[in-house]
Phi, psi and omega in degrees: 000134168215186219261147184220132189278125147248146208237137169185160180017104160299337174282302167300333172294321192300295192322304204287315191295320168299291158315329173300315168315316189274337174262035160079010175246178205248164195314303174313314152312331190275329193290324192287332190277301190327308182288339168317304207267024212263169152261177195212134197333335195259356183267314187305297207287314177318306187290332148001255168346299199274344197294295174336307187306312181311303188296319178307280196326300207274000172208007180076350173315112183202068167333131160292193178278304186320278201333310184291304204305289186308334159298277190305314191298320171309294154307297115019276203292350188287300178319318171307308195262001150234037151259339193299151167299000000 
């Protein structure tokens, strides 16, 4: 294994350290499960791809691109309206 320095925040390290502490881990662990379980833009796109593929076979659901847009946006504002404080 070997060790790689990255520099960010100090406020993002403490925050990260923290979080790592409250699942019993040590930063370096955590940050190593994180980058495990993390998707990466082309992995994402891939499960995308096949849910879609999934959904066409088992009911014909095959969104335009508007459809899709208005579906995120959508999605967006939901998110939005339970992250607010």
């Amino acid at each position: 294994m070997s060790d790689a320095n990255v520099r960010i925040p100090e406020e993002a390290k403490d925050r990260l350290a923290a979080i790592a502490a409250a699942e019993g881990l040590s930063l370096r662990a955590y940050l190593a499960r994180l980058a495990e379980t993390m998707l990466t833009p082309t992995e994402r796109a891939e499960r995308a791809a096949k849910a879609q593929a999934a959904l066409l076979a088992w009911n014909g659901y095959a969104p335009t691109a508007a459809e899709e847009r208005d579906l995120d946006a959508e999605l967006d504002r939901r998110l939005a309206q339970v992250q607010r404080p």
